[in-house]
mmCIF file of C-alpha atoms in Angstrom:
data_model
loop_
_atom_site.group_PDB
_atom_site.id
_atom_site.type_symbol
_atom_site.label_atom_id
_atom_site.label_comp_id
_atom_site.label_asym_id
_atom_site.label_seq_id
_atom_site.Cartn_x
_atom_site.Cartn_y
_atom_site.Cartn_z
ATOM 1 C CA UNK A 1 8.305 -1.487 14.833
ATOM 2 C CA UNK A 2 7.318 -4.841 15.329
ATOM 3 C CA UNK A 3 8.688 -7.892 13.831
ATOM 4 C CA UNK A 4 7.317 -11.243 13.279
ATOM 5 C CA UNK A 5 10.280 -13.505 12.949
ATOM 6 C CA UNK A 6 7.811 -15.922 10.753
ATOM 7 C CA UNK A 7 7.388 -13.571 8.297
ATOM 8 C CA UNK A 8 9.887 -10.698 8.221
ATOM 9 C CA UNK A 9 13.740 -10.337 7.334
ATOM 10 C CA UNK A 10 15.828 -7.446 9.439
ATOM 11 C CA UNK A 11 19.218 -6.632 8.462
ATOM 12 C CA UNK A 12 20.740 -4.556 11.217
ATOM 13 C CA UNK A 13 24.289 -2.376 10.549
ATOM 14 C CA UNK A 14 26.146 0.220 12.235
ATOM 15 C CA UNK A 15 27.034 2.932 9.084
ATOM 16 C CA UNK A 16 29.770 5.407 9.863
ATOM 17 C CA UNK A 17 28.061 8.025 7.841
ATOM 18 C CA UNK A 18 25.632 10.081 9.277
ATOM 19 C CA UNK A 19 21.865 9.770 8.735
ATOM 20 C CA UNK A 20 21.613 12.661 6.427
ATOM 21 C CA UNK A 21 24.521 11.242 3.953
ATOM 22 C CA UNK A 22 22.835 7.717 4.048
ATOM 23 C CA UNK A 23 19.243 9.091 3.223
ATOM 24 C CA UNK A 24 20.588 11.190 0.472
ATOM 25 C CA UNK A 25 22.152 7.713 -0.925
ATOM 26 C CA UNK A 26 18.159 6.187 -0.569
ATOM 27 C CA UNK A 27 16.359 8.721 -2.206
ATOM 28 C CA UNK A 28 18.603 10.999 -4.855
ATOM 29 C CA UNK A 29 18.523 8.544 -8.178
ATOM 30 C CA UNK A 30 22.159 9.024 -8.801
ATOM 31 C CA UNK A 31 23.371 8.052 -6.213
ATOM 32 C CA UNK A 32 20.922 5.186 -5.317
ATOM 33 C CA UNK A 33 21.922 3.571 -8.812
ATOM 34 C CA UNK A 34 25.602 3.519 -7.714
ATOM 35 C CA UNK A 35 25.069 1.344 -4.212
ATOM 36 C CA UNK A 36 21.691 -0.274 -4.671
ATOM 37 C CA UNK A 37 22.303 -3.387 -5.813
ATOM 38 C CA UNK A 38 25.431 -6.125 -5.200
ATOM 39 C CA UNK A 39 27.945 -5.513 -8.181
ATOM 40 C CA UNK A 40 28.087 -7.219 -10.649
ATOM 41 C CA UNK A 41 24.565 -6.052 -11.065
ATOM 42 C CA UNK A 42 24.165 -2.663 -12.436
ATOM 43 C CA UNK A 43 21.495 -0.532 -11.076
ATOM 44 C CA UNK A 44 19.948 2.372 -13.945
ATOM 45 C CA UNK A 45 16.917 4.583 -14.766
ATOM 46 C CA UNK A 46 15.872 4.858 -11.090
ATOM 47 C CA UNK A 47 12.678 7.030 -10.666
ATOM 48 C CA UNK A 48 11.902 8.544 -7.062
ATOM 49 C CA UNK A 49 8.673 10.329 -6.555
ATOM 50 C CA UNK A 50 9.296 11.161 -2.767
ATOM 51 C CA UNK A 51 6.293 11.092 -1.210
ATOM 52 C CA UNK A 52 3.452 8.695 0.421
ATOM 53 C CA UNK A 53 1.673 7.269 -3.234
ATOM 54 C CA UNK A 54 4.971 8.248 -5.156
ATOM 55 C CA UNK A 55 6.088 5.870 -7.903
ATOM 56 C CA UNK A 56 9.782 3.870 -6.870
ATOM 57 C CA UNK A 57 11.418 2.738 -10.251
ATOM 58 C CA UNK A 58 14.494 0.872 -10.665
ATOM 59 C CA UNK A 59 15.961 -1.390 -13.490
ATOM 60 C CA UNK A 60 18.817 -3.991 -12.585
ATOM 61 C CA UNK A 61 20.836 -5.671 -15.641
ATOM 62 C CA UNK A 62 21.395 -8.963 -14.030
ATOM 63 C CA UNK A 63 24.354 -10.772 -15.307
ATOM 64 C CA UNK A 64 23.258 -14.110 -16.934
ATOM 65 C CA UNK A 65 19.627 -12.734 -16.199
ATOM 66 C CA UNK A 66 19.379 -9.587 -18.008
ATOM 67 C CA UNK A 67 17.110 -7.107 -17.074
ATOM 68 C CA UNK A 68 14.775 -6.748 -13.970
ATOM 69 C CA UNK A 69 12.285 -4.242 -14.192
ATOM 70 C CA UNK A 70 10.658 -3.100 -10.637
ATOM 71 C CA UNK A 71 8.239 -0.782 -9.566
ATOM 72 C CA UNK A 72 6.969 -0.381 -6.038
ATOM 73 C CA UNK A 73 5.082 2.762 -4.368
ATOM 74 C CA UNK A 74 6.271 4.757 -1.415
ATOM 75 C CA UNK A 75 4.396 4.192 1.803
ATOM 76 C CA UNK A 76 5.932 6.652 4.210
ATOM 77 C CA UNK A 77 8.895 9.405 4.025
ATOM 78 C CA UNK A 78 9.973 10.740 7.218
ATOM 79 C CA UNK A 79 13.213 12.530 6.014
ATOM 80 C CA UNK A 80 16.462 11.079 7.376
ATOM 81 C CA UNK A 81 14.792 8.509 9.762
ATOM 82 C CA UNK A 82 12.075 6.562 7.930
ATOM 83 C CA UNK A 83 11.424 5.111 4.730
ATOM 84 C CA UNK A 84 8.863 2.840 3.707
ATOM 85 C CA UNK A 85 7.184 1.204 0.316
ATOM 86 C CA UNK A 86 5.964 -1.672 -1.003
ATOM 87 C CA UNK A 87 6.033 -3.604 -4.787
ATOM 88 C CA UNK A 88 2.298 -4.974 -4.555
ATOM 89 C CA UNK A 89 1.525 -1.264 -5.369
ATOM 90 C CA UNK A 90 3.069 1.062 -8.411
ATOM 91 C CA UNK A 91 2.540 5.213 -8.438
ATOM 92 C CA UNK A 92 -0.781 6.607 -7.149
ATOM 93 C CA UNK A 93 -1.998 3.644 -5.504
ATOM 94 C CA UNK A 94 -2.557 1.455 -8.000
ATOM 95 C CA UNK A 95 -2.005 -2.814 -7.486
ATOM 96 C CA UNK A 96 1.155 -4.093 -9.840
ATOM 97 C CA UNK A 97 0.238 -6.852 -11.707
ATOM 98 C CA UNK A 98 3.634 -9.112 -10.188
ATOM 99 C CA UNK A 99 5.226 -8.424 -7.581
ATOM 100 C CA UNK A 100 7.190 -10.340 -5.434
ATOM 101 C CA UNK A 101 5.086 -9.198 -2.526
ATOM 102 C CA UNK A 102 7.145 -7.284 0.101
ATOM 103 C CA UNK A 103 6.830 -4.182 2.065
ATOM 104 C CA UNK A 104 10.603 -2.659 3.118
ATOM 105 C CA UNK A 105 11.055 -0.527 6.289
ATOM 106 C CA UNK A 106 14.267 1.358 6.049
ATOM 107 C CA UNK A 107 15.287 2.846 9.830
ATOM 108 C CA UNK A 108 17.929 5.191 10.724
ATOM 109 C CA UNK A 109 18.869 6.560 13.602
ATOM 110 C CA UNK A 110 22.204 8.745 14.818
ATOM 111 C CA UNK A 111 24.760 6.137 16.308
ATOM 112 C CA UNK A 112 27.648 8.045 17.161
ATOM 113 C CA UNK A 113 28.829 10.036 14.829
ATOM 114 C CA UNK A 114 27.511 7.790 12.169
ATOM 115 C CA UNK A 115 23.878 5.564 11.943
ATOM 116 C CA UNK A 116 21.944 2.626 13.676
ATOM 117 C CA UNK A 117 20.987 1.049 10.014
ATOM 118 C CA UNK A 118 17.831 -1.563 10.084
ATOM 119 C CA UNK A 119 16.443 -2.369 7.178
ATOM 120 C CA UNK A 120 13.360 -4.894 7.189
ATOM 121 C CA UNK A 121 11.278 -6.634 4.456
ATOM 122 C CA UNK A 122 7.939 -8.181 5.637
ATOM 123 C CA UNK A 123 6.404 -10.926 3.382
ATOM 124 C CA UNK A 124 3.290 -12.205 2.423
ATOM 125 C CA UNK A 125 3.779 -15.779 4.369
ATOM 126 C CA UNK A 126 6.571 -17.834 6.045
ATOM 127 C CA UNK A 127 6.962 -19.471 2.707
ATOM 128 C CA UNK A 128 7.584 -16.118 0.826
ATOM 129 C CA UNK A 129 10.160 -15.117 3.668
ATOM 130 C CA UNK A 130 12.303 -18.294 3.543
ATOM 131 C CA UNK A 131 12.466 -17.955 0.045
ATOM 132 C CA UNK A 132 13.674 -14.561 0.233
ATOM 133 C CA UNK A 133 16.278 -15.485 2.653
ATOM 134 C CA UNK A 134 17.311 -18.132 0.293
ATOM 135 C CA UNK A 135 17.783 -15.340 -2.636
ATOM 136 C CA UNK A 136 20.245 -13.925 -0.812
ATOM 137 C CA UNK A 137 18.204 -11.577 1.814
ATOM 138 C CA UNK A 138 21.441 -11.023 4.465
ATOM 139 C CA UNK A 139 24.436 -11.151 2.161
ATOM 140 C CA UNK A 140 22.853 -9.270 -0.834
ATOM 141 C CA UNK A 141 21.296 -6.656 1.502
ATOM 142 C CA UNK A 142 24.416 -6.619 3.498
ATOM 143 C CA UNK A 143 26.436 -5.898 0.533
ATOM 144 C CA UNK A 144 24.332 -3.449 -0.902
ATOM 145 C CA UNK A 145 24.763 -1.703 3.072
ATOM 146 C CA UNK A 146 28.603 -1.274 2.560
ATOM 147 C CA UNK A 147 28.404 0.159 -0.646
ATOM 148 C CA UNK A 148 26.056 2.360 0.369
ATOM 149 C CA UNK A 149 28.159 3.231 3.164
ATOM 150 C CA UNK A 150 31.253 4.146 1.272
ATOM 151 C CA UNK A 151 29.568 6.091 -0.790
ATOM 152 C CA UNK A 152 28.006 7.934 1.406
ATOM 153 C CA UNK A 153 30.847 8.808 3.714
ATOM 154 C CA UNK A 154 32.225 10.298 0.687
ATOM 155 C CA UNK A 155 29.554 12.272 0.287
ATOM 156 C CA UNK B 1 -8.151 10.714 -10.692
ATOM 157 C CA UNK B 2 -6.636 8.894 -14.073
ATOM 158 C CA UNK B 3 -9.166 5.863 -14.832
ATOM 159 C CA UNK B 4 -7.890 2.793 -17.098
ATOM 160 C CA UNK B 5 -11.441 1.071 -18.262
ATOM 161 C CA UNK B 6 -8.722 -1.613 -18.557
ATOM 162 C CA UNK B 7 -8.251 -2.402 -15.007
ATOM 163 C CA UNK B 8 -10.159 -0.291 -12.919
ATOM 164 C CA UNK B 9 -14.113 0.122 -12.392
ATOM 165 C CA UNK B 10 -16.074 2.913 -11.467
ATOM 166 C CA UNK B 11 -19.170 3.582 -9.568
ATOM 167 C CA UNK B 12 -20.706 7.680 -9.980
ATOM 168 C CA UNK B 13 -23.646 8.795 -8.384
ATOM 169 C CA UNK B 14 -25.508 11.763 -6.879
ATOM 170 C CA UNK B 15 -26.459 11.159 -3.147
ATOM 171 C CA UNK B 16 -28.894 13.510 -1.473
ATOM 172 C CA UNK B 17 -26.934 13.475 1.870
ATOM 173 C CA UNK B 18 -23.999 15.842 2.474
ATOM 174 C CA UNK B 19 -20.487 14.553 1.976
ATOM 175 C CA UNK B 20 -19.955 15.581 5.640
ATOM 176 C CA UNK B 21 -22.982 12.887 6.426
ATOM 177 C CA UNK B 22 -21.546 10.259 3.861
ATOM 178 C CA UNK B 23 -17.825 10.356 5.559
ATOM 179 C CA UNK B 24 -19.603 9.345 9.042
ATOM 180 C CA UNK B 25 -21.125 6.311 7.094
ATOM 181 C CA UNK B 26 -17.713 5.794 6.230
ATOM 182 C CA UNK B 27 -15.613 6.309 8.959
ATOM 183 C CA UNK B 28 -17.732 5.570 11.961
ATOM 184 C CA UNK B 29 -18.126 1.647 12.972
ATOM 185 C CA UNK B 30 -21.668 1.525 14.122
ATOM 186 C CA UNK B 31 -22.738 3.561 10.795
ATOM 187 C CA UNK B 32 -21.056 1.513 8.314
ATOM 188 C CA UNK B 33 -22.358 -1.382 9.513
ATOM 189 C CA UNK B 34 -25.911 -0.820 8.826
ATOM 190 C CA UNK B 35 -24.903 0.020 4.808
ATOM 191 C CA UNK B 36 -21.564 -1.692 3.497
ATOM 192 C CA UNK B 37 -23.280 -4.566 2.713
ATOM 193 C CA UNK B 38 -26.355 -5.073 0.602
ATOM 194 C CA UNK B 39 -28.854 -7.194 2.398
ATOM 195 C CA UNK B 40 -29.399 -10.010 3.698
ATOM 196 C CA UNK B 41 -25.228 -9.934 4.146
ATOM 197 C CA UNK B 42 -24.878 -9.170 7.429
ATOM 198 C CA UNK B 43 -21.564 -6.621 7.839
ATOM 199 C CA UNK B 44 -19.817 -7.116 11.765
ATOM 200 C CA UNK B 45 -17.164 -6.367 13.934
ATOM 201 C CA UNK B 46 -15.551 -3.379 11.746
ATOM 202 C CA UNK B 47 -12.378 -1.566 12.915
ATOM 203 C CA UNK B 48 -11.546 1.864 11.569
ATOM 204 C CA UNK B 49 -8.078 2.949 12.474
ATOM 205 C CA UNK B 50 -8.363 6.055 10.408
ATOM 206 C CA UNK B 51 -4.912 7.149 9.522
ATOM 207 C CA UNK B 52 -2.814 6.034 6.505
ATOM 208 C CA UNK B 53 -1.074 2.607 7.567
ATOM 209 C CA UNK B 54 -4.018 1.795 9.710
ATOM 210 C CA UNK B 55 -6.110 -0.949 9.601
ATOM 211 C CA UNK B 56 -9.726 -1.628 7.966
ATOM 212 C CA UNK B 57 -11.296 -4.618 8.836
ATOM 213 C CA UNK B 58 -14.892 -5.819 8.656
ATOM 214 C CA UNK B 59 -16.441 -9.051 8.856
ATOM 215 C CA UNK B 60 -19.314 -9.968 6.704
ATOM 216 C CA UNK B 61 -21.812 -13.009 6.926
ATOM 217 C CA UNK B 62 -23.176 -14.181 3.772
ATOM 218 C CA UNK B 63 -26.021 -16.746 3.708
ATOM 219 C CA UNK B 64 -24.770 -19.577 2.343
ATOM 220 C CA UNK B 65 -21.448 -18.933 2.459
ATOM 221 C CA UNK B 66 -20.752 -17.532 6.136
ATOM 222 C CA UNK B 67 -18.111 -16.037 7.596
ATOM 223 C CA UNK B 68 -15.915 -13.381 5.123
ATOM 224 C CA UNK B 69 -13.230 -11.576 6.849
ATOM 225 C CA UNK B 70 -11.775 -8.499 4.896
ATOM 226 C CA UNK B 71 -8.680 -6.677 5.874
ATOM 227 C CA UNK B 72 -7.607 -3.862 4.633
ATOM 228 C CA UNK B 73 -4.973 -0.655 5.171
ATOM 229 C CA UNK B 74 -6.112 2.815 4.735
ATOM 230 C CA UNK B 75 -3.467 4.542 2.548
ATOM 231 C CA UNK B 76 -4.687 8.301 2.267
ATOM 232 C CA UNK B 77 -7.405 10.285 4.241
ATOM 233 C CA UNK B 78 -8.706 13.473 3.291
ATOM 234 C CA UNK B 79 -11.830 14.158 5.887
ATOM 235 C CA UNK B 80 -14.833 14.749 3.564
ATOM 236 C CA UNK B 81 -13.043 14.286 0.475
ATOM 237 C CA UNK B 82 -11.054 11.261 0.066
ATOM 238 C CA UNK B 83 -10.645 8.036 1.510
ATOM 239 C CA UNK B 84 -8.270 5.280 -0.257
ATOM 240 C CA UNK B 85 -7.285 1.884 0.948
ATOM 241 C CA UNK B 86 -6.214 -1.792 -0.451
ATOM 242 C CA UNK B 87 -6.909 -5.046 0.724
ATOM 243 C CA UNK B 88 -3.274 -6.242 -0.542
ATOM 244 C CA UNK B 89 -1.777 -4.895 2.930
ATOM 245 C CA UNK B 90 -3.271 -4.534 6.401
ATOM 246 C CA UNK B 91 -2.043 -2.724 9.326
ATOM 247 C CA UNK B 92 1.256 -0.604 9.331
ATOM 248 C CA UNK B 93 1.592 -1.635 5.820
ATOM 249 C CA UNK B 94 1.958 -5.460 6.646
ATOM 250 C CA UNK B 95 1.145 -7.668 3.455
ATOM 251 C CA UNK B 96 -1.893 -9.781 3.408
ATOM 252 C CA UNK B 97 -1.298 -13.759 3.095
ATOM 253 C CA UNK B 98 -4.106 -13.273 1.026
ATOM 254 C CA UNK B 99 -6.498 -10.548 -0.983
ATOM 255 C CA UNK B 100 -8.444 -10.540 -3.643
ATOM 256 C CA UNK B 101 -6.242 -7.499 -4.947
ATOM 257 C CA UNK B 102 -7.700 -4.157 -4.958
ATOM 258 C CA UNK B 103 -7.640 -0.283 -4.686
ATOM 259 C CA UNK B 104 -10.408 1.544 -3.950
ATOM 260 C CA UNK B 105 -11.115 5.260 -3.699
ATOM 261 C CA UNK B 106 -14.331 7.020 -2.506
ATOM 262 C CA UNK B 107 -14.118 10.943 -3.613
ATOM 263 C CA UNK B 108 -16.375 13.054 -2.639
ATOM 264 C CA UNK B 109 -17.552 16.410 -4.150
ATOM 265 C CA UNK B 110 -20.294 18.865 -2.828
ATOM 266 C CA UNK B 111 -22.972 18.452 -5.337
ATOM 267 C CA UNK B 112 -26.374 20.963 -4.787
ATOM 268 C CA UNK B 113 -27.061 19.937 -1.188
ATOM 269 C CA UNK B 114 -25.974 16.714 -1.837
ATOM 270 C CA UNK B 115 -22.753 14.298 -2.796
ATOM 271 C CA UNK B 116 -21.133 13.790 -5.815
ATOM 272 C CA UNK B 117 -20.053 10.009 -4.855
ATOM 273 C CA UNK B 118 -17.513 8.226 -7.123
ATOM 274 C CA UNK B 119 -16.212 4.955 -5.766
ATOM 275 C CA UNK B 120 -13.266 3.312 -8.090
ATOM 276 C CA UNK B 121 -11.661 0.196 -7.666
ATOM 277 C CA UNK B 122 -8.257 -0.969 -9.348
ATOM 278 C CA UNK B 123 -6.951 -3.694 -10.062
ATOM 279 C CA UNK B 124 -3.842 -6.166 -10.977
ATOM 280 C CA UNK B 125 -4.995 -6.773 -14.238
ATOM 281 C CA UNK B 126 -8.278 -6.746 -16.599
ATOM 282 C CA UNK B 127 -8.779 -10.373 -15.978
ATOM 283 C CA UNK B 128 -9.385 -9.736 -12.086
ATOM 284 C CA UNK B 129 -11.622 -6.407 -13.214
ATOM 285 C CA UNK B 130 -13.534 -8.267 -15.077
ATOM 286 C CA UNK B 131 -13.757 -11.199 -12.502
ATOM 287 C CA UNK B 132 -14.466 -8.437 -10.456
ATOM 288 C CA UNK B 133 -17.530 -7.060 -12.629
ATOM 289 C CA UNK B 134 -19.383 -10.067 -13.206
ATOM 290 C CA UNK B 135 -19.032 -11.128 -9.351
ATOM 291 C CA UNK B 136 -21.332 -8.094 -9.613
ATOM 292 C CA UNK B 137 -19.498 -4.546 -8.824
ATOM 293 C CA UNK B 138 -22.021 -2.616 -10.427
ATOM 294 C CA UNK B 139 -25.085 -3.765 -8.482
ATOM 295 C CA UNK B 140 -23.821 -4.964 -5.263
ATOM 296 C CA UNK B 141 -21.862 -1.554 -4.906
ATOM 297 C CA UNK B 142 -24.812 0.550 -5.892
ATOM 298 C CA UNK B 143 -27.300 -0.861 -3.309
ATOM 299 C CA UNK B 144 -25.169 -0.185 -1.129
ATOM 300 C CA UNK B 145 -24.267 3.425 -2.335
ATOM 301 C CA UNK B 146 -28.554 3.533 -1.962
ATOM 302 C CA UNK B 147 -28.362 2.096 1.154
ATOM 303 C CA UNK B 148 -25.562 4.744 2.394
ATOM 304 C CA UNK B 149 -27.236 7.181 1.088
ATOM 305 C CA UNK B 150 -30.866 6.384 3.161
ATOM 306 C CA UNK B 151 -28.722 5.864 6.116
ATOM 307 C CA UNK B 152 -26.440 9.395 5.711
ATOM 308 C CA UNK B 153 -29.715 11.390 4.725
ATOM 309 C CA UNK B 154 -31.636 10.623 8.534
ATOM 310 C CA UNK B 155 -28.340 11.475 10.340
#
C-alpha cells in the first residue's frame, strides 16, 4: 500500500511467530484482550464480528483514566495477511458519533519462519497524525507488537 | 436494514424503470451525471471505481455557491441490489480531511415492472440528521430520485 508520510504512521517488526499464530492473536477476543494494549492497561469485553461491515469492540481500563470505550468497523479481512478497519464507522456501516478518526492497516507476510509485521494508521490530517505520534504511536504500538508476539509463539 | 428515526433518514419510492436500468444511473459516469443533482446544479467530472475501498467522487456546481467537490468510498456492492458508501473515507479506505459525515445506502427491490427505491442516509448524531433534513433531504433527494427515474425509464 501506499503511504503518505504527512498523514500516516507505519510501525514495521519482524515477529518470530508465524502469520497464522499472529492473526489468531488479532482476531480471537481472548487472546486479543491479553496483548492489545501496553500493560498497565487492561484490555476486556472485546467484540469481533469478522467480516467487511463487522462491528470491532474493545474496552481499555486506563490507569488514572479509567475506562475507554471504542468501537470501529472492519474494512477488509483477508485471513492471515490483511486486516483493515476504521473508528469513524461502528457495525453495519453506520458513522460513530467520536472517533478519533483513523483507519489501521494490519500486514503480514511469512518472514522466515516467523512474519514481516507492518502495521499502519492513516489520519484525517498532518495535525491528527503528529498528535498521534505524540500519544505514543511507535512505543505503545511497539509494545503492544511484543506482547503480541510472545503470546503468540506460545500459541 | 435497521433504521434509527434518530439519526438516519429515509427516502422510499416506486420508480417505473427496472432496478437493472436504475444501477446504470448509478454506476455509470455519463448517466449519473445527467440525474444526481436536481437542477440548475450542474453534477461533473464523476469517478466510479466500483469495488468496496474504491473511490466516488463527483463534482457539483451550484449557482451561487460554485464549485462542491464530494469524495466518497464505496463500502459494499451488490449489482442491482445494493450500493453503500460514506463520504467520511475516500479511496482504499483513506480518511477524509473533511466530510459532512454520512452513510448512505440505495436498495433496490423488483417492484411490478418497476423499482422499489429506498435511499437511507446515517448519520453521527440527530443534530447532523436534522441539519441534514432541513438543508432539504427530502426534496432535493426526491427530484432527483424523479429525475433518475425519467433518465433510467428511456434507457
Amino acid at each position: 500500500m501506499k503511504i503518505d508520510p504527512a498523514t500516516d504512521l507505519e510501525l514495521v517488526r519482524h515477529l518470530k511467530a508465524s502469520p497464522a499464530k499472529v492473526w489468531r492473536c488479532w482476531t480471537e477476543p481472548r487472546l486479543l484482550e491479553q496483548w492489545f494494549a501496553p500493560k498497565p492497561v487492561v484490555t476486556r469485553d472485546v467484540e469481533i464480528d469478522l467480516r467487511p461491515g463487522g462491528s470491532f469492540k474493545t474496552v481499555m481500563d486506563v490507569p488514572g483514566h479509567g475506562e475507554m470505550p471504542g468501537h470501529g468497523c472492519f474494512l477488509e479481512v483477508v485471513p492471515e495477511r490483511r486486516l483493515v478497519w476504521t473508528d469513524l464507522l461502528q457495525g453495519c456501516w453506520r458513522p460513530n458519533s467520536e472517533s478519533f478518526g483513523f483507519t489501521a492497516f494490519i500486514l503480514l507476510e511469512p518472514e522466515g519462519s516467523g512474519t514481516l509485521y507492518r502495521a499502519v494508521a492513516l489520519h484525517r490530517t498532518p495535525t491528527q497524525r503528529d498528535e498521534h505520534e505524540k500519544m505514543g504511536f511507535h512505543d505503545g504500538w511497539g509494545t503492544a507488537a511484543d506482547q503480541l508476539d510472545a503470546l503468540a509463539q506460545g500459541l
